[in-house]
XYZ file of C-alpha atoms in Angstrom:
124
model
C -49.456 -113.945 -58.224
C -51.642 -111.941 -55.846
C -54.840 -112.742 -57.750
C -54.047 -116.468 -57.766
C -53.240 -116.456 -54.041
C -56.407 -114.523 -53.251
C -58.512 -116.936 -55.314
C -56.802 -119.880 -53.649
C -57.625 -118.602 -50.146
C -61.207 -117.936 -51.224
C -61.415 -121.566 -52.379
C -60.119 -122.706 -48.982
C -62.705 -120.562 -47.177
C -65.499 -121.954 -49.331
C -64.406 -125.522 -48.608
C -63.709 -126.434 -52.229
C -59.999 -126.951 -51.476
C -58.527 -128.704 -48.436
C -55.386 -127.039 -47.117
C -53.098 -128.066 -44.286
C -50.252 -126.163 -42.688
C -47.827 -127.014 -39.900
C -47.545 -124.479 -37.091
C -43.957 -123.624 -38.139
C -45.510 -121.818 -41.110
C -46.310 -118.978 -38.700
C -42.570 -118.329 -38.324
C -42.058 -118.405 -42.094
C -44.993 -116.029 -42.668
C -43.680 -113.655 -40.011
C -40.193 -113.697 -41.560
C -41.453 -113.023 -45.095
C -43.825 -110.255 -44.015
C -41.160 -108.486 -41.956
C -38.090 -108.949 -44.146
C -39.521 -108.772 -47.657
C -42.616 -106.638 -47.160
C -41.332 -104.576 -44.201
C -44.632 -104.905 -42.337
C -44.893 -103.792 -38.728
C -45.400 -106.255 -35.894
C -49.083 -105.279 -35.476
C -49.683 -105.917 -39.197
C -47.889 -109.262 -38.977
C -49.931 -110.223 -35.922
C -53.118 -109.341 -37.773
C -52.079 -111.575 -40.683
C -51.165 -114.456 -38.355
C -54.404 -114.139 -36.391
C -56.388 -114.063 -39.617
C -54.555 -117.144 -40.844
C -55.223 -118.957 -37.568
C -58.912 -118.085 -37.647
C -59.367 -119.022 -41.291
C -62.060 -121.598 -41.752
C -60.923 -124.396 -43.994
C -57.228 -124.047 -43.176
C -56.287 -126.998 -40.986
C -53.240 -127.354 -38.757
C -51.337 -130.589 -39.310
C -48.017 -131.074 -37.557
C -46.525 -134.157 -39.191
C -43.005 -132.936 -39.898
C -40.221 -135.487 -39.481
C -37.273 -133.650 -37.970
C -34.657 -136.329 -38.710
C -35.693 -136.424 -42.378
C -35.719 -132.617 -42.535
C -32.173 -132.498 -41.192
C -31.059 -135.219 -43.624
C -32.538 -133.240 -46.528
C -30.816 -130.085 -45.270
C -27.512 -131.956 -45.062
C -27.712 -133.264 -48.624
C -29.241 -130.294 -50.472
C -28.535 -126.588 -50.864
C -31.980 -125.609 -49.612
C -33.055 -123.615 -46.524
C -33.695 -125.627 -43.357
C -37.322 -124.497 -43.132
C -37.968 -125.770 -46.666
C -36.372 -129.122 -45.816
C -38.509 -129.396 -42.686
C -41.675 -128.597 -44.648
C -40.723 -131.185 -47.270
C -40.332 -133.778 -44.501
C -44.100 -133.803 -43.892
C -45.322 -137.378 -43.689
C -48.290 -136.614 -45.983
C -46.007 -135.008 -48.560
C -43.458 -137.829 -48.397
C -46.250 -140.393 -48.877
C -47.573 -138.476 -51.898
C -50.865 -137.610 -50.184
C -50.217 -133.863 -50.275
C -48.173 -131.309 -52.197
C -46.214 -128.220 -51.276
C -47.965 -125.104 -52.516
C -45.248 -122.543 -53.150
C -43.594 -120.334 -55.716
C -40.211 -121.342 -54.232
C -38.530 -123.627 -56.754
C -35.999 -124.838 -54.196
C -38.625 -127.416 -53.197
C -38.140 -129.012 -56.621
C -34.618 -130.044 -55.539
C -36.051 -132.157 -52.721
C -37.843 -134.811 -54.754
C -41.342 -133.810 -53.687
C -44.316 -132.489 -55.590
C -44.654 -128.691 -55.615
C -47.470 -126.766 -57.224
C -48.297 -123.083 -57.501
C -51.752 -121.700 -56.672
C -52.691 -121.404 -60.350
C -51.978 -125.139 -60.816
C -54.505 -126.029 -58.121
C -57.043 -123.465 -59.313
C -57.028 -124.950 -62.822
C -58.358 -128.187 -61.340
C -60.846 -126.589 -58.978
C -64.464 -125.890 -59.912
C -64.142 -122.740 -57.752
C -61.970 -120.888 -60.278
């Protein structure tokens, strides 16, 4: 997993892969780093600042709150995942969710893992 994620971020930095994230991802990253990896606040801030300064990673806030809430109401999936799945680009099929979290598969959207993208990229 780590090697695939590292290679994926290298591909973003090099410009061979376009990647978009909504700003709410910062909250999800902070939660995962603190709860699962037990990182300190300074370490989390360093990760968030690095993510924000990453060339090639573009911010795109196109989440549709009403759709996210509707998905949350009708599925047994976390609210944040439903909100991420509500992205206009994802709903239109112009983007995919990149995640190891299989709960996204319950939401009728396309989810890939880093290795799936890397297989198609000339970078890998």
